XYZ file of C-alpha atoms in Angstrom:
115
model
C -30.023 -20.458 9.212
C -31.707 -23.879 9.409
C -29.764 -25.226 6.421
C -26.482 -24.096 7.997
C -27.517 -25.457 11.383
C -28.536 -28.809 9.870
C -25.216 -28.965 8.051
C -23.515 -28.531 11.442
C -25.664 -31.242 13.015
C -24.963 -33.844 10.346
C -21.385 -32.858 9.383
C -19.008 -35.816 8.903
C -21.758 -38.427 9.278
C -23.760 -40.704 7.037
C -26.930 -38.914 8.150
C -28.666 -36.653 5.672
C -31.282 -34.039 6.538
C -34.715 -34.850 5.176
C -36.447 -32.395 2.855
C -38.150 -29.766 4.994
C -36.352 -30.819 8.194
C -35.779 -27.938 10.604
C -33.984 -27.359 13.897
C -36.578 -27.071 16.669
C -34.348 -26.755 19.762
C -30.637 -26.952 20.599
C -28.272 -26.677 23.508
C -25.207 -27.867 25.344
C -25.587 -31.341 26.850
C -23.851 -34.403 28.220
C -24.847 -37.879 27.081
C -24.453 -40.670 29.631
C -22.645 -43.382 27.667
C -21.629 -46.089 30.103
C -19.631 -44.543 32.945
C -18.758 -41.421 30.947
C -20.783 -38.243 30.657
C -19.868 -37.367 27.075
C -19.886 -33.602 26.554
C -21.319 -32.089 23.410
C -24.361 -30.489 21.817
C -27.914 -31.739 21.548
C -30.269 -30.815 18.735
C -33.917 -31.590 18.280
C -34.925 -31.414 14.655
C -38.378 -31.960 13.251
C -37.276 -35.557 12.523
C -34.615 -36.586 15.078
C -32.924 -36.036 18.408
C -29.209 -35.709 17.615
C -26.205 -35.559 19.961
C -22.724 -34.604 18.717
C -19.795 -35.037 21.106
C -16.947 -32.603 21.544
C -13.627 -33.800 20.130
C -11.951 -34.076 23.560
C -14.113 -36.944 24.866
C -12.906 -40.541 25.078
C -16.123 -41.515 23.266
C -16.644 -39.354 20.200
C -19.201 -39.258 17.460
C -22.786 -38.528 16.596
C -25.786 -40.352 18.049
C -29.248 -39.897 16.540
C -32.717 -41.161 17.460
C -35.684 -40.694 15.091
C -38.635 -38.898 16.694
C -40.945 -41.840 15.956
C -38.703 -44.075 18.125
C -39.164 -41.842 21.190
C -41.919 -43.190 23.447
C -41.637 -40.718 26.345
C -39.429 -38.303 28.234
C -38.943 -37.742 31.953
C -36.924 -35.553 34.297
C -34.216 -37.356 36.277
C -31.736 -36.198 38.882
C -28.054 -36.503 38.108
C -26.204 -38.317 40.907
C -29.609 -38.725 42.532
C -29.810 -35.079 43.668
C -29.023 -32.579 40.887
C -32.221 -31.675 38.961
C -30.681 -31.387 35.500
C -31.211 -34.797 33.913
C -33.419 -35.788 31.006
C -34.352 -39.390 30.235
C -35.629 -40.360 26.793
C -37.327 -43.737 26.539
C -37.199 -45.477 23.166
C -39.550 -47.936 21.493
C -36.954 -50.736 21.779
C -36.856 -50.332 25.588
C -33.588 -48.402 25.738
C -33.335 -45.362 27.986
C -31.020 -42.544 26.912
C -29.968 -40.055 29.594
C -28.706 -36.515 29.157
C -27.597 -33.676 31.395
C -29.149 -30.473 30.023
C -29.981 -26.939 31.016
C -33.694 -26.170 31.322
C -34.789 -29.806 31.190
C -38.491 -28.888 31.430
C -38.155 -26.893 28.199
C -36.462 -29.904 26.536
C -39.215 -32.228 27.713
C -41.924 -29.865 26.471
C -40.410 -29.343 23.033
C -39.654 -33.059 22.516
C -43.218 -33.987 23.463
C -44.653 -31.296 21.173
C -42.475 -32.480 18.277
C -43.541 -36.088 18.863
C -47.125 -34.909 18.402
C-alpha cells in the first residue's frame, strides 16, 4: 500500500520517494496560495509534507516541504473564525497555511514526525 500511495503522491513530478519512505498521514486539504484556496490532497510522509492540487484549480501542481525545513505548526482560524486552519512555519521564515479536517491530529502527527 505505501509504495502505491507514494507513487500517487509523487506522480508526474520530479520528486522521487526516498528508500524506506512511508506515508504517515493523509487527507483532503486546501492550500492558501495567494488569494486562492487551492483544493487538493495533503500527505505527510516520513520525509516530506506534500500537497497535490486537484486539476480544476487555477493554480495546479505539487508542493513539497522536507520535514527538516518545518520549524513548527500551529492552529489558525480560517476567515478569522472557522477553526479548521493549520499553519506550518518553515526554516526560511515562510508560513504555509492549509484548511484541513481534524487539524489537531495533523499538528500532532507532523510534530511527532519532526521528532
